[in-house]
Tab-separated table of C-alpha atoms and ligand atoms in Angstrom:
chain	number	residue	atom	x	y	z
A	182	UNK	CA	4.114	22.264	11.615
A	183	UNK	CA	5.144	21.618	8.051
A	184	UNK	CA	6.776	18.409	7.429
A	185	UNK	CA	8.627	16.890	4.535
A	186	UNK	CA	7.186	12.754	3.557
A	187	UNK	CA	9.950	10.853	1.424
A	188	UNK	CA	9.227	7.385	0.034
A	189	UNK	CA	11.898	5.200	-1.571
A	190	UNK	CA	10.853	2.109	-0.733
A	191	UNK	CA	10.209	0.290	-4.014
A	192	UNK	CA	9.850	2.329	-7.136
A	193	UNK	CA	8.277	5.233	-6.804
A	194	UNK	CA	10.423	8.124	-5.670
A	195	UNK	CA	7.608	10.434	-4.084
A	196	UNK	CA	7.660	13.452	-1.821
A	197	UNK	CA	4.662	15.556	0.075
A	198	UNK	CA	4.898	18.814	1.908
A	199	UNK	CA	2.141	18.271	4.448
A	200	UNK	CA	1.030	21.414	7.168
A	201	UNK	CA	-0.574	19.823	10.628
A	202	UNK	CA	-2.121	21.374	13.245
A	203	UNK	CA	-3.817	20.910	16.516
A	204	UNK	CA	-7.495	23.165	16.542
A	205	UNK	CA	-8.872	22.734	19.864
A	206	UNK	CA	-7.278	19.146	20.295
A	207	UNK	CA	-8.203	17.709	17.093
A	208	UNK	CA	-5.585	17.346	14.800
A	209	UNK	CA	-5.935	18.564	11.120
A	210	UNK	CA	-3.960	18.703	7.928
A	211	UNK	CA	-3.615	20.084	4.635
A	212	UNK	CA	-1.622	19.229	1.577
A	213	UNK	CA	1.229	21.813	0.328
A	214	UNK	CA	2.818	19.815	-2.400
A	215	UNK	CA	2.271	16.024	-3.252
A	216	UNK	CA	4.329	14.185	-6.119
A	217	UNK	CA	4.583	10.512	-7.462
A	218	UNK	CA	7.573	10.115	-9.857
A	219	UNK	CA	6.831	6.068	-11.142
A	220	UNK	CA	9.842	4.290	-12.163
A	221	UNK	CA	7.254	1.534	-13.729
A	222	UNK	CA	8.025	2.039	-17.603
A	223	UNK	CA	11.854	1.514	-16.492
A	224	UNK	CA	11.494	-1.625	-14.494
A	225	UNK	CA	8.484	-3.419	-17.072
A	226	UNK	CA	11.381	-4.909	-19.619
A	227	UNK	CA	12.390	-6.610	-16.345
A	228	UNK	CA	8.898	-7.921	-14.991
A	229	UNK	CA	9.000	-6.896	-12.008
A	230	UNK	CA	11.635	-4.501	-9.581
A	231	UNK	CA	14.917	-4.480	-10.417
A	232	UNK	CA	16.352	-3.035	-7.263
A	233	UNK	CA	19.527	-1.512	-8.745
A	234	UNK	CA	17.782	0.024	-11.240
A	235	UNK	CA	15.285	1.344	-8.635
A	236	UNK	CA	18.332	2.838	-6.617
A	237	UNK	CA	19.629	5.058	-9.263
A	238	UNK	CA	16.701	6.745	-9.983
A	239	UNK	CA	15.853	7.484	-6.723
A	240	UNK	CA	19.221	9.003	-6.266
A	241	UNK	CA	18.731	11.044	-9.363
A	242	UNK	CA	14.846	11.550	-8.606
A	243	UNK	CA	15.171	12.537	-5.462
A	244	UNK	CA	16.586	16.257	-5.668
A	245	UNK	CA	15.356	17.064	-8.745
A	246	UNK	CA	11.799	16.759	-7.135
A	247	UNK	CA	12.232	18.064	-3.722
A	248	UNK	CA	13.363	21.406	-5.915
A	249	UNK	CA	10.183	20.701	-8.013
A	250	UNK	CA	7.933	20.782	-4.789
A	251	UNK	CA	9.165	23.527	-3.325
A	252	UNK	CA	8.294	25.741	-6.072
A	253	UNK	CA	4.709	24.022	-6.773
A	254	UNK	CA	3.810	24.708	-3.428
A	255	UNK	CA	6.234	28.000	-2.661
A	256	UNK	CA	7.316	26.522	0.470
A	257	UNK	CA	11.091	27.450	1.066
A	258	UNK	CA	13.056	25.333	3.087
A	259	UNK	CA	13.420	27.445	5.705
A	260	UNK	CA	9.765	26.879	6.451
A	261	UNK	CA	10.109	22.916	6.868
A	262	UNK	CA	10.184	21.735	10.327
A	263	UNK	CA	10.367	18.316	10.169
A	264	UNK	CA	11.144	15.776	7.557
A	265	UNK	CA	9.616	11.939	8.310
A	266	UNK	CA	11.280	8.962	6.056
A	267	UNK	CA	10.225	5.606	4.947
A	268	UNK	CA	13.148	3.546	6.482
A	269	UNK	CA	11.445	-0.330	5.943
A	270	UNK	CA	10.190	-2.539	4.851
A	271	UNK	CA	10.807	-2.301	1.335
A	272	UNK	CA	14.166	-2.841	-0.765
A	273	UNK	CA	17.210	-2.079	0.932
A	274	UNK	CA	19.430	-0.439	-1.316
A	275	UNK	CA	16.170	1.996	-2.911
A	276	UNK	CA	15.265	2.763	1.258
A	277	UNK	CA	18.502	4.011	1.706
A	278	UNK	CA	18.226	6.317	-1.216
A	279	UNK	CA	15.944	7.967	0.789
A	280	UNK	CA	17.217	7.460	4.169
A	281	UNK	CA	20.097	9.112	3.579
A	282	UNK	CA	18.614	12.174	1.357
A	283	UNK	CA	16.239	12.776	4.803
A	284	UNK	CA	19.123	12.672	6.852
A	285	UNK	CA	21.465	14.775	5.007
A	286	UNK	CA	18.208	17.203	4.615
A	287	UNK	CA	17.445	16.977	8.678
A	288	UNK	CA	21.251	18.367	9.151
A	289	UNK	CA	21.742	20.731	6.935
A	290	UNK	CA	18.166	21.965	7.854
A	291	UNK	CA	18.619	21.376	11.961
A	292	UNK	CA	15.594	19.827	11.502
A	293	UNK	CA	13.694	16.491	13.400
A	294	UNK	CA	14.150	13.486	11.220
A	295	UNK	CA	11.329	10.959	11.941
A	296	UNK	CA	11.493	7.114	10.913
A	297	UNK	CA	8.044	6.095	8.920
A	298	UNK	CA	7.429	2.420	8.739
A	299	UNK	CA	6.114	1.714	5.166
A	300	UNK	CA	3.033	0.123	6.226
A	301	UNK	CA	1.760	2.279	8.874
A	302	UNK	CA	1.861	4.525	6.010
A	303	UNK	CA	-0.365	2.696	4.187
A	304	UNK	CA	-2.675	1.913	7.818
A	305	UNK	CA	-2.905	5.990	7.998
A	306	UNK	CA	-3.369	6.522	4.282
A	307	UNK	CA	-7.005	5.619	4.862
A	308	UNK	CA	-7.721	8.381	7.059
A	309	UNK	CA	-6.936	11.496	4.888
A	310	UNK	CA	-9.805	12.583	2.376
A	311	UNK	CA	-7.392	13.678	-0.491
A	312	UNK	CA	-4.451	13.589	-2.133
A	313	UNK	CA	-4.107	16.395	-4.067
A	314	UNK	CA	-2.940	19.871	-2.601
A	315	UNK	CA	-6.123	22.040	-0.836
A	316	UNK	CA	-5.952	25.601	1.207
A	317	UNK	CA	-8.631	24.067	4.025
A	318	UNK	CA	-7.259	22.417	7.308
A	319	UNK	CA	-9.410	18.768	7.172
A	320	UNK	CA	-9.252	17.027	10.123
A	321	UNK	CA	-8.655	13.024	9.897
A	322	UNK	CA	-11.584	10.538	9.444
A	323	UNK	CA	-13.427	10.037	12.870
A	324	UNK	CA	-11.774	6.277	13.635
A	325	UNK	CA	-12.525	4.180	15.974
A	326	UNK	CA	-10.588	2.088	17.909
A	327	UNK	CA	-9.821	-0.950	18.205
A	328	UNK	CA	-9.660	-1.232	14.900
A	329	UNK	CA	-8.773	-3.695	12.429
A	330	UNK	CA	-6.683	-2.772	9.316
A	331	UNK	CA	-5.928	-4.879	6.131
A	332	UNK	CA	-2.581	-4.568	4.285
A	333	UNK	CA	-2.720	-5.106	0.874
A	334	UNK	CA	-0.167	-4.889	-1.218
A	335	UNK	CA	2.595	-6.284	-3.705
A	336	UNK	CA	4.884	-6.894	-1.005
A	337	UNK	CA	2.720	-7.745	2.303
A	338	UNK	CA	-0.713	-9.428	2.922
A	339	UNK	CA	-1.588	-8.700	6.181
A	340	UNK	CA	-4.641	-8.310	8.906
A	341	UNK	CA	-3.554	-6.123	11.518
A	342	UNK	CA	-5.151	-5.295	15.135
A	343	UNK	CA	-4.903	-1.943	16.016
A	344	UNK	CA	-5.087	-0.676	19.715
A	345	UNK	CA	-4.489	2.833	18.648
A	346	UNK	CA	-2.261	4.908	16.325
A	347	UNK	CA	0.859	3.465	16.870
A	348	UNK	CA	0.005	0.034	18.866
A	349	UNK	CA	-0.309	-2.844	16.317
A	350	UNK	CA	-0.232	-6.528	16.445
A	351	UNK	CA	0.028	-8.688	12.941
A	352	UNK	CA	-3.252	-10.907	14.028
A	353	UNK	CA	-2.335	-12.977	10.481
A	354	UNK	CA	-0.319	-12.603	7.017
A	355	UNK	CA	0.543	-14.453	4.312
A	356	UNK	CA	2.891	-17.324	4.385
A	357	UNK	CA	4.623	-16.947	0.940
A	358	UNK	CA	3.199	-14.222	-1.615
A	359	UNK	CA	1.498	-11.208	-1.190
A	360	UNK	CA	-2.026	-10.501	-2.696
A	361	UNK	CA	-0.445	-8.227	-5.360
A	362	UNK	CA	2.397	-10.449	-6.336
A	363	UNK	CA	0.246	-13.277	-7.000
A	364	UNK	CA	-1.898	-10.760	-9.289
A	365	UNK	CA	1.174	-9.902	-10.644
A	366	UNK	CA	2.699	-13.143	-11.399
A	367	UNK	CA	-0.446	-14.407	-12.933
A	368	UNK	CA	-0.340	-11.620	-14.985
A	369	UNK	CA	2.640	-12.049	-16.053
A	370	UNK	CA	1.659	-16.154	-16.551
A	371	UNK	CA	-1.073	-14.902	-19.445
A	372	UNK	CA	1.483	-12.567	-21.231
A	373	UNK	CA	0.135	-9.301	-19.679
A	374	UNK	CA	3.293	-6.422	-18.489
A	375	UNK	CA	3.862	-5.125	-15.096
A	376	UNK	CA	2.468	-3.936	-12.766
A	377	UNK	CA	-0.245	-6.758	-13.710
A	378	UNK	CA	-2.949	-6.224	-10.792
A	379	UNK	CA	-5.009	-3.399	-13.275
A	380	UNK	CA	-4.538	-5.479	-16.086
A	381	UNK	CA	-6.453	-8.631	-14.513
A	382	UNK	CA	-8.789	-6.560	-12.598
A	383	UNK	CA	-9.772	-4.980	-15.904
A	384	UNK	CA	-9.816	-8.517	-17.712
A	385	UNK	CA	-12.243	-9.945	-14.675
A	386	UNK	CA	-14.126	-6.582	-15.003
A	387	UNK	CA	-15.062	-7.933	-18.913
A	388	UNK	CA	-15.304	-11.080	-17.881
A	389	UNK	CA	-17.958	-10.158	-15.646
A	390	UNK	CA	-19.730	-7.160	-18.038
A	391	UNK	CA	-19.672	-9.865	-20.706
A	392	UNK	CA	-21.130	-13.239	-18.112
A	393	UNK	CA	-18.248	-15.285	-19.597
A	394	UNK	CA	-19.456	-18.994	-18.822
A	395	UNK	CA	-17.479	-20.339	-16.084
A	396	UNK	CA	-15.284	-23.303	-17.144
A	397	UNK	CA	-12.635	-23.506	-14.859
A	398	UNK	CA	-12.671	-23.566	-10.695
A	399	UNK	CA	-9.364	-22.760	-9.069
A	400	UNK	CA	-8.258	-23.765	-5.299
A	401	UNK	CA	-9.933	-21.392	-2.562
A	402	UNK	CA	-6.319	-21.605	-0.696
A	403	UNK	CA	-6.368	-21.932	3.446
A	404	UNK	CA	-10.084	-20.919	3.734
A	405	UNK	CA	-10.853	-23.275	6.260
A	406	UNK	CA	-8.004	-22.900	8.243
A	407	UNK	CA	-9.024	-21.671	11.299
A	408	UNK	CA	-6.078	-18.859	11.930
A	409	UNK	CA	-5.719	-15.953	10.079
A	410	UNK	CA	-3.077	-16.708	7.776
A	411	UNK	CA	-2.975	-17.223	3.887
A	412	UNK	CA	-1.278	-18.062	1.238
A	413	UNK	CA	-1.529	-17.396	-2.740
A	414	UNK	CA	1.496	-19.123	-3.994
A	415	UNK	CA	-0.339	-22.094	-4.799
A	416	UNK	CA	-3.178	-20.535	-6.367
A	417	UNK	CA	-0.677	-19.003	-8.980
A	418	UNK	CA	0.606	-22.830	-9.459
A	419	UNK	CA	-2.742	-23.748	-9.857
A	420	UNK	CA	-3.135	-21.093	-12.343
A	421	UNK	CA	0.264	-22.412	-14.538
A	422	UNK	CA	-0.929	-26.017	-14.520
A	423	UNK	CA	-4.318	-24.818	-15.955
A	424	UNK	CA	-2.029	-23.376	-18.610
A	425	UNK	CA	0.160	-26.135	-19.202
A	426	UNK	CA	-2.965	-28.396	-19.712
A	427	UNK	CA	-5.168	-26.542	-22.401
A	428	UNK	CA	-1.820	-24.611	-24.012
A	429	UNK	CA	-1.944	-21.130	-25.196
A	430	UNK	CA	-5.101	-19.411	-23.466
A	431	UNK	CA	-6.855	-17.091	-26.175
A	432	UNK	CA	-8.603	-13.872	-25.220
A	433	UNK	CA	-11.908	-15.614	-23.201
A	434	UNK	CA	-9.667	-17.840	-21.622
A	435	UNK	CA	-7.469	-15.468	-20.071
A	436	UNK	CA	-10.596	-13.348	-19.214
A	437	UNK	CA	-12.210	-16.144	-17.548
A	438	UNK	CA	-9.076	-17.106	-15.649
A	439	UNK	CA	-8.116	-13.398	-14.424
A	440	UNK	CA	-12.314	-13.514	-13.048
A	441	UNK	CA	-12.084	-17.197	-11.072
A	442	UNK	CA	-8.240	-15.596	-9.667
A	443	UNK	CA	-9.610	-12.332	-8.660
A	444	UNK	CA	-12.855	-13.887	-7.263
A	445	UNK	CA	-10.695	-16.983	-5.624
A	446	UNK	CA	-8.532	-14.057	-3.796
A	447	UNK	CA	-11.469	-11.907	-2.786
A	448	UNK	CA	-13.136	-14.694	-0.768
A	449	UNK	CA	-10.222	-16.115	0.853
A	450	UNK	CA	-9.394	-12.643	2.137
A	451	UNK	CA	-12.516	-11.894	2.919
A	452	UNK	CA	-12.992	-14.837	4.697
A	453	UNK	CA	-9.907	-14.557	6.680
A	454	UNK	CA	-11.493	-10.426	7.783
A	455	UNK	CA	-14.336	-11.852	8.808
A	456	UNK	CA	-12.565	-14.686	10.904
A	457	UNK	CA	-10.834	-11.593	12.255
A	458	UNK	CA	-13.787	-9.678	13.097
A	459	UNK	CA	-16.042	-12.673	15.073
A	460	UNK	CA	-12.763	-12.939	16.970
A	461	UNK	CA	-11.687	-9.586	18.089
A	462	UNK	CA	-13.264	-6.606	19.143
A	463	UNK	CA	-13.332	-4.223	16.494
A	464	UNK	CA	-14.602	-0.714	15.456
A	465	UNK	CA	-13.483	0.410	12.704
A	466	UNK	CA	-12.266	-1.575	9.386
A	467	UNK	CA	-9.324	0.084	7.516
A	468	UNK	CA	-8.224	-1.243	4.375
A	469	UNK	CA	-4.677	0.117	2.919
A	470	UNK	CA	-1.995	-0.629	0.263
A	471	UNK	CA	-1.914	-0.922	-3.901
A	472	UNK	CA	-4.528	-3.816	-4.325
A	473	UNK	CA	-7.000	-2.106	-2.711
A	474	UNK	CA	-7.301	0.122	-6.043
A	475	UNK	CA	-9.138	-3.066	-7.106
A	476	UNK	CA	-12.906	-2.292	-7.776
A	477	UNK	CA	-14.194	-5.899	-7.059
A	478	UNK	CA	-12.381	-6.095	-3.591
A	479	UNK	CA	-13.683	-2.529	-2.421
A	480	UNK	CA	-17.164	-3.807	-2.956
A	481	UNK	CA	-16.312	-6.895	-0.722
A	482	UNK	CA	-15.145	-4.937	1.863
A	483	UNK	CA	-17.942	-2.523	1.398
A	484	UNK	CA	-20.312	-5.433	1.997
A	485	UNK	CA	-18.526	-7.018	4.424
A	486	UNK	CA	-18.673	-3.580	6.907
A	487	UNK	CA	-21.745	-3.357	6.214
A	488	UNK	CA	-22.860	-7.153	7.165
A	489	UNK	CA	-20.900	-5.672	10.845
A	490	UNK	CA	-21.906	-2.049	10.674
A	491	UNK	CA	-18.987	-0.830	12.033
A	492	UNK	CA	-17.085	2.171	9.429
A	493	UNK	CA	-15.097	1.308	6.587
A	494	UNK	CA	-11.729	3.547	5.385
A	495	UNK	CA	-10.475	3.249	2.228
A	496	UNK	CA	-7.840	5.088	0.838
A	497	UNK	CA	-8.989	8.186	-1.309
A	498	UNK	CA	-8.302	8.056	-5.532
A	499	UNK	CA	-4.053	8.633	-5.676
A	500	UNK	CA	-3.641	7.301	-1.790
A	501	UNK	CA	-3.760	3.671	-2.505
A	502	UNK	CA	-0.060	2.640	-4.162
A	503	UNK	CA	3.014	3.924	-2.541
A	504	UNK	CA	2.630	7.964	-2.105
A	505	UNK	CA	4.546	10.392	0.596
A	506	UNK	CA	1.714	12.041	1.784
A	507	UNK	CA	0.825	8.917	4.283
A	508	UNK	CA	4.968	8.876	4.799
A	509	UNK	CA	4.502	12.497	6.340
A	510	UNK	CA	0.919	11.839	8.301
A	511	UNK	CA	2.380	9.137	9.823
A	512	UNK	CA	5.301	11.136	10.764
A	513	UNK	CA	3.730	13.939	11.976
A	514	UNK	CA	1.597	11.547	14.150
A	515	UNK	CA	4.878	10.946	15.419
A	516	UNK	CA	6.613	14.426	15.509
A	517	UNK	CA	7.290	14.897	18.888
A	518	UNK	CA	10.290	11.959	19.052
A	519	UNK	CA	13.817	12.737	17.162
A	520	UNK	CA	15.371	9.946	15.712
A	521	UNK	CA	19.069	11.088	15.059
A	522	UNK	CA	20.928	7.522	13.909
A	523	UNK	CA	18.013	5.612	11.550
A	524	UNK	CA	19.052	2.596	9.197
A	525	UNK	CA	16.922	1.003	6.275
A	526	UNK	CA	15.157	-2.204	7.429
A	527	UNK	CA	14.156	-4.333	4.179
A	528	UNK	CA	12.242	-6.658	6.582
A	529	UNK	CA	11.236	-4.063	9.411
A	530	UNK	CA	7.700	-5.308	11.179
A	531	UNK	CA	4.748	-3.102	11.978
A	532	UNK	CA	5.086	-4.704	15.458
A	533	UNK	CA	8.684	-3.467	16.021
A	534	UNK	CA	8.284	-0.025	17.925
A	535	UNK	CA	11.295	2.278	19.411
B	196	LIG	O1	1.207	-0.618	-2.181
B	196	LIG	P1	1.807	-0.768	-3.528
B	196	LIG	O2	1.709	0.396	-4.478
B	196	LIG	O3	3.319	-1.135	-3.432
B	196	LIG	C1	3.827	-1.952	-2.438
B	196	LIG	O4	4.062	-1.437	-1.307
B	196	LIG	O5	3.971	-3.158	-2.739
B	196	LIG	O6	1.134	-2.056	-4.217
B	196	LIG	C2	1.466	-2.457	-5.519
B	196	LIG	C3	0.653	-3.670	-5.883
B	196	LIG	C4	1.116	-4.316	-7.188
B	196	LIG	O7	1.319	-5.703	-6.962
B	196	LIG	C5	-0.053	-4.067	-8.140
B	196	LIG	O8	-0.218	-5.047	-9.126
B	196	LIG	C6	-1.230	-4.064	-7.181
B	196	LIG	O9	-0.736	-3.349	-6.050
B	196	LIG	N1	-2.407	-3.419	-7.752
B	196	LIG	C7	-3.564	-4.069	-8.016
B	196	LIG	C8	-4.441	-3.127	-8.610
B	196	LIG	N2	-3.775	-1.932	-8.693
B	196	LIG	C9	-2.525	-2.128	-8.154
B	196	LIG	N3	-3.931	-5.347	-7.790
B	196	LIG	C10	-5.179	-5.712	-8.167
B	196	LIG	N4	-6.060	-4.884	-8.747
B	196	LIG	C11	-5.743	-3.588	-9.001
B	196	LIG	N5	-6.622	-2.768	-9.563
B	197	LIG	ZN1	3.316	0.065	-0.440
């Protein structure tokens, strides 16, 4: 089957032709097309999202690159057989950009049109090898299950049980902002533009190379807690107090704060994984969403599999912020249900199911 993956959500407008098959009852894929169109440069004067903004470009974006993938990958559209949407959580208004392009699409096309929930895109985006177009069927990594899966990203901070493709329960999450808001807000706090997670991931990386003395120690937020939940808000008040007191941080000082954030956020959330992995049964560890492009939280997780030997999935280079190829896996992991009426859900859960 080939099927169409839109994502809308926030602002990247992206779309992926993706061709599945079932070889002997293991299913396999291949990339046909796969494009990324960041709305970033627009939306940095703001410092942050502005949804608006986000909506008309989509709306523009949108056909203008479902012509360009067509003729990247020569796939006409009388060859697409499905076409699988993100339809929440995200922003409302950019979602339905989307929503309705797929639906109009599914129509005209007499085609299945398949509701993706955001972040069981970004659960199966660590289970596909590439994200660039390739000729070879690959089949998905060999997971295990019950598995546990970490969402990570600017809008959700999440630990996630997973029964099997499909079955999830939200085991704990973040009770005010996610991982890479707080990144981005303290980027923002020591002058640095948006999307500010690289930025202080690169400044910690220096920090590190160059074995900055450590003058400051910043809260270790809910560590102790003994449920799964987090929270980073206060850790990014921390971090503006620490301003206010010593004034306008030169270029140490901002290295040495991005390192004690980025090391603060590591261990709670590693903390909180391993909580989650004495308590639950688990075989595999899946970690998913934008922050996980951060170096010095892939090596915790690295480590912390390894402590457990059990498998570790990380998205591959180009899967980890929003994309469409996971928007289409996930649908076609879903193919064989038609969804005719779907709406955009800014606050859908991964635990609602239809
Ligand atoms: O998954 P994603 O692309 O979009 C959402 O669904 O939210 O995640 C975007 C987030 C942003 O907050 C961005 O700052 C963060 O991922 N991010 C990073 C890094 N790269 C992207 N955070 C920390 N370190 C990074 N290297
Ligand atoms: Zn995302």
């Amino acid at each position: 089957m080939i099927i169409l993956g839109i994502e809308t959500s926030c602002d990247e407008t992206a779309l992926c032709l993706l061709e599945t098959r079932d070889k002997d009852g293991v299913f396999e894929c291949r990339i046909l097309g796969n494009i990324v169109n960041s709305q970033i440069d627009l939306h940095k004067e703001y410092g942050g999202v502005f949804p608006a903004l986000a909506k008309r470009e989509h709306i523009r974006n949108l056909p203008i690159l479902f012509g360009q993938i067509k003729k990247d990958s020569g796939i006409t559209e009388d060859k697409i057989e499905a076409v699988a949407v993100t339809h929440g959580p995200g922003l409302e208004p950019a979602l339905w950009t989307g929503v309705d392009f797929a639906r109009e699409l599914s129509r005209k096309l007499s085609i299945p049109l398949i509701p993706v929930n955001h972040m069981e895109g970004h659960i199966v985006s660590t289970l596909i090898t590439s994200s660039v177009p390739h000729d070879d069927f690959r089949a998905l990594q060999p997971t295990a299950f019950p598995a546990i899966a970490v969402l990570i990203s600017g809008g959700h901070t999440e630990i996630v049980k997973i029964e099997k493709l499909g079955s999830y329960s939200i085991l704990g999450r973040t009770k005010d902002d996610a991982i890479g808001e707080a990144f981005d807000k303290v980027a923002r706090m020591l002058g640095l533009p948006y999307p500010g997670g690289p930025m202080i991931s690169k400044l910690a990386e220096r920090a590190r190379a160059k074995n900055i003395p450590q003058t400051i120690t910043l809260p270790r937020p809910m560590i102790h807690s003994k449920d799964l939940n987090m929270s980073f808000s206060g850790l990014k008040t921390s971090v503006l107090y620490l301003l206010k007191e010593k004034g306008e941080p030169n270029e140490i000082f901002k290295m040495e704060i991005a390192r004690e954030f980025e090391d603060s956020v590591t261990e709670v959330l590693v903390t909180k994984v391993r909580r989650a992995l004495e308590e639950n049964e688990c075989s595999s560890l899946l970690v998913g969403g934008g922050v996980i492009a951060n170096a010095h939280i892939r090596v915790a997780f690295e480590q912390l599999a390894g402590e457990y030997d059990i498998p570790l999935y990380l998205p591959a280079r180009g899967l980890t912020g929003d994309n469409a190829v996971m928007i289409a896996l996930a649908g076609a992991l879903d193919a064989k249900k038609n969804f005719p009426s779907i709406s955009a859900q800014g606050n859908l859960s991964l635990e609602t199911r239809f």
